[in-house]
Amino acid sequence: MASEMVTAAFDVYRFDPARDPAPRYQRYSLDLAPHTPVLSALLKIRAEIDPTLSLRYSCRSAICGSCAMQVNSKSRLACETPIGPEIARHGRIVVEPMRNQPVVRDLVVDQEPFWRHYEQVEPHLILDPRHPMPEGVANPMTPEEVERFKETPRCIACAACFSACPAVEADPGFPGPMALAKLYRFVVDPRDQARQDRLVRIQPGGLWTCLRCHLCTEACPKDVRPSERIRDLKEMAIAAQGATEAGSRHAVGFKENIRERGVLIEAKLVRQTSGVGGMLGQLGQGVRIYRRKPEILKTPHAIEGADEVEKIYEALDRPNEDSG
Amino acid sequence: MQRHEVVVVGAGLAGQRAALAAVQAGRDVAIVSKLHPLRSHSGAAQGGINAAVGKEDSVETHIYDTVKGSDYLGDQDAIEFFCTEAGPTVVEMEHFGTIFSRAPDGSLARRAFGGAGFPRTIYAADRTGLALLQGLWERLGTEEFTLYEEWDLTKIVVRDGRVRGIVAFDRKRGDFEGIAAPSVVIATGPFGRVYGRTTNAHSCTGDGVAAAYDAGALLKDLEFVQFHPTALLESGILITEGARGEGGILKNAAGERFMSRYAPHVLELASRDVVSRAIVTEVAEGRGFPGPYGPYVHLELMHLGKEKIESRLQEIVDYSRIFAGIDPITQPIPVYPGQHYMMGGVGTNSRGETNLPGLFAAGEAACVSIHGANRLGGNSLLETLVFGKQAGLAAAAHATGAPRAEVAAADVDAAQAPLRAWAARKDGEDPSALRTELQQTMERYVGIYRNEADLLEGLKRVRAVKARFENVRIVDQSKVYNINLTDALEVGHLIELAEVIVVGAYARTESRGAHARTDYPKRDDAHWMKHTMARKTPEGPNLSYTPVTYTRWEPKERVY
């Protein structure tokens, strides 16, 4: 485990809103073993070079979720990100606060938006008084039922996913990956008695803003895979309520649209997603697109082997045990 | 000034459970915590929570195992209450929403833990603390209370022998404020950071215990420090006892499964103090592996197979890969004992009451005592919940009908005066350097094996650090999230508590549980079947002793 020391250059974001007119980057250089976690390096900087550097940290073992920050533009837990690969790839280590949350100071962000969205999905068991829990004994739950939580119980609420999410950046009303993974955890909980309500309530402005970019899943240090759970929630929401939102109509429409000829009929998709009224609303935009790309209004020919496409659909329509 | 009826300091499992009990009793409750509750160190607990719910098991056996594990220093009335509450407590947490691992028949899965007669440790993979913390926080979130998030406790205000509230420091604003309440519950967890190699989080600095000591509360049995046998080399990160419960074995550099020499019957599942001493002895006798981060032994899981390791010890696989660069499915894990748990704390009874009216304590910050000289794995999570609830109930009862509490402006001024002085210095001691010095001292002189000469030297050095702390200096002049200031505050707390540990260890001329004196290798029931109680004086801790409470179990030699 011993390794040669490397000289590591850190460019650390510094900002004290009470005293600094604007953020700046401060360079610290120190000799470290390549397996040194970024957090250990930052604490060494604090202890030996600059005690004014402020950050949030506690367990140093990737379980408290305190030290999420941007390391070379990726949302990571500083405590489990070794410096060696960062230096090898980028030549230096740029450390910045998480995104999508206002900076309090240096690497410390105000997590209020993150926690507000978490609260919004009602993160607790909702019970029906007509079905009380068994008195004095645990609810039975099979290992298979536990499996259905997937990896969501591992979430440490570090907000790395929230920081990485472009949908959160574009729409501050979007709950974000962690809150939706938490929602999934309650939706699949056999003890919870508000499954249907949860799926209905989350839909307007909640679920369908997800861009399916999977950056949350990439950022998650505990392999919770929020984007996959959001996908599951979407499927469950359509199963529970039908396609009632622009987002779900777009998804269902997309599927049916391609089924027809094995290729996307673009003009038709707008109506499938937005309805006739919505189409009228987007008329101006439609005309602009038509000017650039007149073929948009032509219905494309069916692709060769369209019957093979149909087989894919038949396979898709078979009940999916995974997302119940 | 803020005002509430019950103020709970610390938001881990004990603090949250106390708050829930007090809220349910109808009181106006505030939680003050330097971390967001979900970031509390309770979440790092891995292995499980004990409850004798199996058909072959019994509460009686759990009581006996705990009494024996405590090396007969646990108070038996408290242990009886504790073990009796275990089943209902776990069921309650399940009802709150905790996701436990399950047996094929749908019941709560159980695993074997050290020092236990039966597999009675209920778990959630190897992240039981996190599962409980989530379940409790989610349940508490449905109640009304005030959360002072990222506020540090600086003082417990006592006037005319009664608690009046606290003074706390808001990290984000940088302001000190009085929070008045007739009842204050200390649930700030441990102070493992008095040691260098510790499984504890950086935040485990005993703020509430130090503040209680400063306010006149008696600290109990602080010399009993548990070293976990399997801390990951270099980082000190915990490798759960569950790894051995699932069948993991320990080997020395000669390839011997050495526990057969120390605990021939239960091997790796002997009590933690026994296994830790075995490892230190192996290394001292030259059978450890050498390395740049100190000597170590191997914890082997490979024979358990990939599937079992990955399903039951998922976090351990990650920790080993990330923090030690090894894959436990194919390689042994390098481990050495590290400080893990403080058996001692603010002295309380089973209701969480201290010697100060209005001051309560629970969880690892407290000492009831149920763990005595050595805690069994799986009993600490249970303790946070059982006694957190009791402390919350007692605090609520004390606050009911109590006169309105006040924290005077003078109290707030007095609490912040030293910190202002630290920041005003142009020259002085760096808190990080003092902490390192303290940790090295405790590691070297007040570790697993102790003797008079080492303890005297340790005391001398701790007092030297204490003297230097008088001249501590904060460089950071910002009001906003100034962790240079909270660092200094924490180091001050660690120094006070380290002194109590050393003084207590020096005075106790016997070996019992985790307190192993090479110059007094035998347990001495005739003289030392008693609890150490430390009171703060300007000259340092003043020790007195109180008897251990017995009910049915006569002391016997402790053999595993």
PDB file of C-alpha atoms in Angstrom, chain B residues 70-273:
ATOM      1  CA  SER B  70     -19.378  -5.897  30.997  1.00  0.00           C
ATOM      2  CA  ASP B  71     -16.927  -7.840  33.179  1.00  0.00           C
ATOM      3  CA  TYR B  72     -19.442  -7.382  36.002  1.00  0.00           C
ATOM      4  CA  LEU B  73     -19.173  -3.595  36.016  1.00  0.00           C
ATOM      5  CA  GLY B  74     -22.593  -3.124  34.394  1.00  0.00           C
ATOM      6  CA  ASP B  75     -25.490  -2.231  36.682  1.00  0.00           C
ATOM      7  CA  GLN B  76     -27.652  -5.304  36.585  1.00  0.00           C
ATOM      8  CA  ASP B  77     -30.974  -3.564  37.214  1.00  0.00           C
ATOM      9  CA  ALA B  78     -30.323  -1.298  34.240  1.00  0.00           C
ATOM     10  CA  ILE B  79     -29.210  -4.242  32.089  1.00  0.00           C
ATOM     11  CA  GLU B  80     -32.409  -6.136  32.914  1.00  0.00           C
ATOM     12  CA  PHE B  81     -34.512  -3.165  31.888  1.00  0.00           C
ATOM     13  CA  PHE B  82     -32.397  -2.651  28.768  1.00  0.00           C
ATOM     14  CA  CYS B  83     -32.664  -6.225  27.495  1.00  0.00           C
ATOM     15  CA  THR B  84     -36.371  -6.410  28.302  1.00  0.00           C
ATOM     16  CA  GLU B  85     -36.981  -3.333  26.146  1.00  0.00           C
ATOM     17  CA  ALA B  86     -34.956  -4.721  23.216  1.00  0.00           C
ATOM     18  CA  GLY B  87     -37.725  -6.626  21.397  1.00  0.00           C
ATOM     19  CA  PRO B  88     -40.343  -3.844  21.577  1.00  0.00           C
ATOM     20  CA  THR B  89     -37.710  -1.277  20.551  1.00  0.00           C
ATOM     21  CA  VAL B  90     -36.736  -3.138  17.396  1.00  0.00           C
ATOM     22  CA  VAL B  91     -40.389  -3.759  16.511  1.00  0.00           C
ATOM     23  CA  GLU B  92     -41.107  -0.064  16.994  1.00  0.00           C
ATOM     24  CA  MET B  93     -38.268   0.877  14.637  1.00  0.00           C
ATOM     25  CA  GLU B  94     -39.614  -1.567  12.083  1.00  0.00           C
ATOM     26  CA  HIS B  95     -43.024   0.069  12.385  1.00  0.00           C
ATOM     27  CA  PHE B  96     -41.410   3.488  11.943  1.00  0.00           C
ATOM     28  CA  GLY B  97     -40.219   2.316   8.532  1.00  0.00           C
ATOM     29  CA  THR B  98     -36.729   0.931   9.054  1.00  0.00           C
ATOM     30  CA  ILE B  99     -35.786  -1.489   6.293  1.00  0.00           C
ATOM     31  CA  PHE B 100     -34.198  -4.510   7.977  1.00  0.00           C
ATOM     32  CA  SER B 101     -32.718  -7.573   6.305  1.00  0.00           C
ATOM     33  CA  ARG B 102     -35.168 -10.474   6.346  1.00  0.00           C
ATOM     34  CA  ALA B 103     -35.126 -14.232   6.761  1.00  0.00           C
ATOM     35  CA  PRO B 104     -36.810 -16.361   4.061  1.00  0.00           C
ATOM     36  CA  ASP B 105     -39.969 -16.644   6.206  1.00  0.00           C
ATOM     37  CA  GLY B 106     -40.346 -12.842   6.294  1.00  0.00           C
ATOM     38  CA  SER B 107     -39.161 -12.390   9.879  1.00  0.00           C
ATOM     39  CA  LEU B 108     -36.257 -10.139  10.909  1.00  0.00           C
ATOM     40  CA  ALA B 109     -32.950 -11.752   9.925  1.00  0.00           C
ATOM     41  CA  ARG B 110     -30.387 -12.295  12.707  1.00  0.00           C
ATOM     42  CA  ARG B 111     -26.623 -12.818  12.708  1.00  0.00           C
ATOM     43  CA  ALA B 112     -24.065 -13.967  15.263  1.00  0.00           C
ATOM     44  CA  PHE B 113     -22.043 -11.367  17.150  1.00  0.00           C
ATOM     45  CA  GLY B 114     -19.178 -11.603  19.596  1.00  0.00           C
ATOM     46  CA  GLY B 115     -19.929 -12.469  23.204  1.00  0.00           C
ATOM     47  CA  ALA B 116     -23.492 -13.570  22.485  1.00  0.00           C
ATOM     48  CA  GLY B 117     -24.923 -17.000  23.266  1.00  0.00           C
ATOM     49  CA  PHE B 118     -27.212 -16.988  20.200  1.00  0.00           C
ATOM     50  CA  PRO B 119     -27.478 -15.193  16.867  1.00  0.00           C
ATOM     51  CA  ARG B 120     -29.484 -12.228  18.186  1.00  0.00           C
ATOM     52  CA  THR B 121     -28.184  -9.319  16.175  1.00  0.00           C
ATOM     53  CA  ILE B 122     -30.865  -7.944  13.887  1.00  0.00           C
ATOM     54  CA  TYR B 123     -29.411  -6.051  10.964  1.00  0.00           C
ATOM     55  CA  ALA B 124     -29.828  -4.173   7.728  1.00  0.00           C
ATOM     56  CA  ALA B 125     -27.032  -5.554   5.530  1.00  0.00           C
ATOM     57  CA  ASP B 126     -23.910  -3.886   6.965  1.00  0.00           C
ATOM     58  CA  ARG B 127     -25.469  -0.461   7.371  1.00  0.00           C
ATOM     59  CA  THR B 128     -27.821  -0.980  10.299  1.00  0.00           C
ATOM     60  CA  GLY B 129     -27.083   2.435  11.808  1.00  0.00           C
ATOM     61  CA  LEU B 130     -27.961   4.185   8.567  1.00  0.00           C
ATOM     62  CA  ALA B 131     -31.180   2.177   8.239  1.00  0.00           C
ATOM     63  CA  LEU B 132     -32.247   3.071  11.790  1.00  0.00           C
ATOM     64  CA  LEU B 133     -31.228   6.708  11.384  1.00  0.00           C
ATOM     65  CA  GLN B 134     -33.305   7.002   8.216  1.00  0.00           C
ATOM     66  CA  GLY B 135     -36.281   5.239   9.796  1.00  0.00           C
ATOM     67  CA  LEU B 136     -36.243   7.393  12.919  1.00  0.00           C
ATOM     68  CA  TRP B 137     -35.641  10.691  11.116  1.00  0.00           C
ATOM     69  CA  GLU B 138     -38.497   9.922   8.739  1.00  0.00           C
ATOM     70  CA  ARG B 139     -40.786   9.179  11.676  1.00  0.00           C
ATOM     71  CA  LEU B 140     -39.664  12.237  13.647  1.00  0.00           C
ATOM     72  CA  GLY B 141     -40.227  14.350  10.536  1.00  0.00           C
ATOM     73  CA  THR B 142     -43.986  13.897  10.932  1.00  0.00           C
ATOM     74  CA  GLU B 143     -43.875  15.720  14.304  1.00  0.00           C
ATOM     75  CA  GLU B 144     -43.534  19.389  15.232  1.00  0.00           C
ATOM     76  CA  PHE B 145     -40.195  20.514  16.652  1.00  0.00           C
ATOM     77  CA  THR B 146     -37.487  23.117  16.022  1.00  0.00           C
ATOM     78  CA  LEU B 147     -34.172  22.128  14.462  1.00  0.00           C
ATOM     79  CA  TYR B 148     -31.082  24.253  15.043  1.00  0.00           C
ATOM     80  CA  GLU B 149     -29.013  22.735  12.272  1.00  0.00           C
ATOM     81  CA  GLU B 150     -25.241  23.181  12.363  1.00  0.00           C
ATOM     82  CA  TRP B 151     -25.220  24.858  15.755  1.00  0.00           C
ATOM     83  CA  ASP B 152     -22.423  24.007  18.204  1.00  0.00           C
ATOM     84  CA  LEU B 153     -23.004  23.707  21.934  1.00  0.00           C
ATOM     85  CA  THR B 154     -20.670  25.997  23.872  1.00  0.00           C
ATOM     86  CA  LYS B 155     -22.156  25.992  27.373  1.00  0.00           C
ATOM     87  CA  ILE B 156     -24.833  24.476  29.565  1.00  0.00           C
ATOM     88  CA  VAL B 157     -26.238  27.252  31.721  1.00  0.00           C
ATOM     89  CA  VAL B 158     -26.814  26.312  35.366  1.00  0.00           C
ATOM     90  CA  ARG B 159     -27.972  28.720  38.031  1.00  0.00           C
ATOM     91  CA  ASP B 160     -28.823  27.894  41.662  1.00  0.00           C
ATOM     92  CA  GLY B 161     -28.213  24.234  40.922  1.00  0.00           C
ATOM     93  CA  ARG B 162     -30.776  24.047  38.112  1.00  0.00           C
ATOM     94  CA  VAL B 163     -30.317  23.867  34.358  1.00  0.00           C
ATOM     95  CA  ARG B 164     -31.591  26.991  32.560  1.00  0.00           C
ATOM     96  CA  GLY B 165     -30.667  26.167  28.984  1.00  0.00           C
ATOM     97  CA  ILE B 166     -27.634  26.352  26.747  1.00  0.00           C
ATOM     98  CA  VAL B 167     -25.517  28.782  24.773  1.00  0.00           C
ATOM     99  CA  ALA B 168     -24.883  27.673  21.203  1.00  0.00           C
ATOM    100  CA  PHE B 169     -23.054  28.940  18.158  1.00  0.00           C
ATOM    101  CA  ASP B 170     -24.659  29.093  14.719  1.00  0.00           C
ATOM    102  CA  ARG B 171     -21.996  28.103  12.189  1.00  0.00           C
ATOM    103  CA  LYS B 172     -23.707  29.705   9.219  1.00  0.00           C
ATOM    104  CA  ARG B 173     -24.287  33.117  10.854  1.00  0.00           C
ATOM    105  CA  GLY B 174     -21.381  32.991  13.296  1.00  0.00           C
ATOM    106  CA  ASP B 175     -23.534  34.224  16.186  1.00  0.00           C
ATOM    107  CA  PHE B 176     -23.877  32.985  19.747  1.00  0.00           C
ATOM    108  CA  GLU B 177     -27.336  32.656  21.155  1.00  0.00           C
ATOM    109  CA  GLY B 178     -28.974  31.527  24.357  1.00  0.00           C
ATOM    110  CA  ILE B 179     -31.553  28.759  24.080  1.00  0.00           C
ATOM    111  CA  ALA B 180     -33.473  28.574  27.345  1.00  0.00           C
ATOM    112  CA  ALA B 181     -35.139  25.381  28.566  1.00  0.00           C
ATOM    113  CA  PRO B 182     -35.733  23.772  31.951  1.00  0.00           C
ATOM    114  CA  SER B 183     -34.641  20.409  30.493  1.00  0.00           C
ATOM    115  CA  VAL B 184     -31.520  19.754  28.451  1.00  0.00           C
ATOM    116  CA  VAL B 185     -30.707  16.308  27.036  1.00  0.00           C
ATOM    117  CA  ILE B 186     -27.096  15.598  26.098  1.00  0.00           C
ATOM    118  CA  ALA B 187     -26.930  13.138  23.197  1.00  0.00           C
ATOM    119  CA  THR B 188     -23.768  14.274  21.456  1.00  0.00           C
ATOM    120  CA  GLY B 189     -22.235  10.832  21.144  1.00  0.00           C
ATOM    121  CA  PRO B 190     -18.669   9.816  21.795  1.00  0.00           C
ATOM    122  CA  PHE B 191     -15.271  11.483  21.916  1.00  0.00           C
ATOM    123  CA  GLY B 192     -13.193   8.887  20.092  1.00  0.00           C
ATOM    124  CA  ARG B 193     -11.144  11.658  18.512  1.00  0.00           C
ATOM    125  CA  VAL B 194      -9.055  11.814  21.678  1.00  0.00           C
ATOM    126  CA  TYR B 195      -7.270   8.932  19.917  1.00  0.00           C
ATOM    127  CA  GLY B 196      -5.415   9.029  16.609  1.00  0.00           C
ATOM    128  CA  ARG B 197      -6.490   5.656  15.281  1.00  0.00           C
ATOM    129  CA  THR B 198     -10.249   5.612  15.742  1.00  0.00           C
ATOM    130  CA  THR B 199     -13.277   4.366  13.870  1.00  0.00           C
ATOM    131  CA  ASN B 200     -15.101   7.520  15.022  1.00  0.00           C
ATOM    132  CA  ALA B 201     -16.001  10.387  12.723  1.00  0.00           C
ATOM    133  CA  HIS B 202     -14.050  13.650  12.894  1.00  0.00           C
ATOM    134  CA  SER B 203     -17.083  15.159  14.592  1.00  0.00           C
ATOM    135  CA  CYS B 204     -16.941  12.771  17.582  1.00  0.00           C
ATOM    136  CA  THR B 205     -15.424  15.264  19.989  1.00  0.00           C
ATOM    137  CA  GLY B 206     -17.626  14.886  23.070  1.00  0.00           C
ATOM    138  CA  ASP B 207     -18.939  18.453  23.026  1.00  0.00           C
ATOM    139  CA  GLY B 208     -21.951  17.661  25.191  1.00  0.00           C
ATOM    140  CA  VAL B 209     -19.996  15.484  27.611  1.00  0.00           C
ATOM    141  CA  ALA B 210     -17.363  18.203  28.064  1.00  0.00           C
ATOM    142  CA  ALA B 211     -20.049  20.870  28.524  1.00  0.00           C
ATOM    143  CA  ALA B 212     -21.850  18.713  31.091  1.00  0.00           C
ATOM    144  CA  TYR B 213     -18.572  18.144  32.956  1.00  0.00           C
ATOM    145  CA  ASP B 214     -17.936  21.877  32.893  1.00  0.00           C
ATOM    146  CA  ALA B 215     -21.432  22.508  34.244  1.00  0.00           C
ATOM    147  CA  GLY B 216     -20.849  20.202  37.222  1.00  0.00           C
ATOM    148  CA  ALA B 217     -22.171  16.875  35.991  1.00  0.00           C
ATOM    149  CA  LEU B 218     -20.279  13.767  37.081  1.00  0.00           C
ATOM    150  CA  LEU B 219     -18.543  11.759  34.373  1.00  0.00           C
ATOM    151  CA  LYS B 220     -18.610   8.014  34.906  1.00  0.00           C
ATOM    152  CA  ASP B 221     -16.116   5.258  34.017  1.00  0.00           C
ATOM    153  CA  LEU B 222     -14.255   7.215  31.321  1.00  0.00           C
ATOM    154  CA  GLU B 223     -11.184   4.964  31.606  1.00  0.00           C
ATOM    155  CA  PHE B 224     -13.096   2.178  29.835  1.00  0.00           C
ATOM    156  CA  VAL B 225     -12.323   2.669  26.164  1.00  0.00           C
ATOM    157  CA  GLN B 226     -13.239   0.004  23.659  1.00  0.00           C
ATOM    158  CA  PHE B 227     -10.817  -0.723  20.862  1.00  0.00           C
ATOM    159  CA  HIS B 228     -12.468  -2.454  17.953  1.00  0.00           C
ATOM    160  CA  PRO B 229     -10.335  -5.385  16.798  1.00  0.00           C
ATOM    161  CA  THR B 230     -10.750  -4.713  13.109  1.00  0.00           C
ATOM    162  CA  ALA B 231     -10.152  -1.118  12.083  1.00  0.00           C
ATOM    163  CA  LEU B 232      -8.851  -0.720   8.554  1.00  0.00           C
ATOM    164  CA  LEU B 233      -5.154   0.026   8.481  1.00  0.00           C
ATOM    165  CA  GLU B 234      -4.113   3.653   7.877  1.00  0.00           C
ATOM    166  CA  SER B 235      -7.586   5.237   7.871  1.00  0.00           C
ATOM    167  CA  GLY B 236      -8.938   3.459  10.968  1.00  0.00           C
ATOM    168  CA  ILE B 237     -12.276   2.931   9.209  1.00  0.00           C
ATOM    169  CA  LEU B 238     -14.459   0.300  10.873  1.00  0.00           C
ATOM    170  CA  ILE B 239     -14.712  -3.208   9.468  1.00  0.00           C
ATOM    171  CA  THR B 240     -17.831  -4.516  11.183  1.00  0.00           C
ATOM    172  CA  GLU B 241     -17.836  -7.379  13.652  1.00  0.00           C
ATOM    173  CA  GLY B 242     -20.518  -8.719  11.307  1.00  0.00           C
ATOM    174  CA  ALA B 243     -17.621  -9.679   9.013  1.00  0.00           C
ATOM    175  CA  ARG B 244     -16.531 -12.166  11.672  1.00  0.00           C
ATOM    176  CA  GLY B 245     -20.167 -12.981  12.503  1.00  0.00           C
ATOM    177  CA  GLU B 246     -20.571 -14.070   8.879  1.00  0.00           C
ATOM    178  CA  GLY B 247     -17.526 -16.331   9.209  1.00  0.00           C
ATOM    179  CA  GLY B 248     -14.508 -14.070   8.668  1.00  0.00           C
ATOM    180  CA  ILE B 249     -11.294 -15.269  10.322  1.00  0.00           C
ATOM    181  CA  LEU B 250      -8.134 -13.595  11.644  1.00  0.00           C
ATOM    182  CA  LYS B 251      -4.642 -14.718  10.687  1.00  0.00           C
ATOM    183  CA  ASN B 252      -1.153 -13.589  11.662  1.00  0.00           C
ATOM    184  CA  ALA B 253       1.915 -13.324   9.441  1.00  0.00           C
ATOM    185  CA  ALA B 254       2.723 -16.990  10.120  1.00  0.00           C
ATOM    186  CA  GLY B 255      -0.644 -17.914   8.610  1.00  0.00           C
ATOM    187  CA  GLU B 256      -1.995 -19.072  11.983  1.00  0.00           C
ATOM    188  CA  ARG B 257      -5.605 -18.613  13.027  1.00  0.00           C
ATOM    189  CA  PHE B 258      -4.263 -17.214  16.274  1.00  0.00           C
ATOM    190  CA  MET B 259      -7.559 -16.732  18.127  1.00  0.00           C
ATOM    191  CA  SER B 260      -7.409 -20.453  18.962  1.00  0.00           C
ATOM    192  CA  ARG B 261      -4.781 -19.525  21.565  1.00  0.00           C
ATOM    193  CA  TYR B 262      -6.863 -16.798  23.220  1.00  0.00           C
ATOM    194  CA  ALA B 263     -10.465 -17.972  22.955  1.00  0.00           C
ATOM    195  CA  PRO B 264     -10.425 -21.651  21.985  1.00  0.00           C
ATOM    196  CA  HIS B 265     -14.212 -22.035  22.102  1.00  0.00           C
ATOM    197  CA  VAL B 266     -15.529 -19.039  20.234  1.00  0.00           C
ATOM    198  CA  LEU B 267     -12.374 -17.933  18.392  1.00  0.00           C
ATOM    199  CA  GLU B 268     -12.947 -14.672  16.454  1.00  0.00           C
ATOM    200  CA  LEU B 269     -16.309 -14.179  18.155  1.00  0.00           C
ATOM    201  CA  ALA B 270     -14.860 -13.599  21.593  1.00  0.00           C
ATOM    202  CA  SER B 271     -15.646 -10.265  23.213  1.00  0.00           C
ATOM    203  CA  ARG B 272     -14.013  -7.237  21.546  1.00  0.00           C
ATOM    204  CA  ASP B 273     -11.516  -6.506  24.325  1.00  0.00           C
TER     205      ASP B 273
END
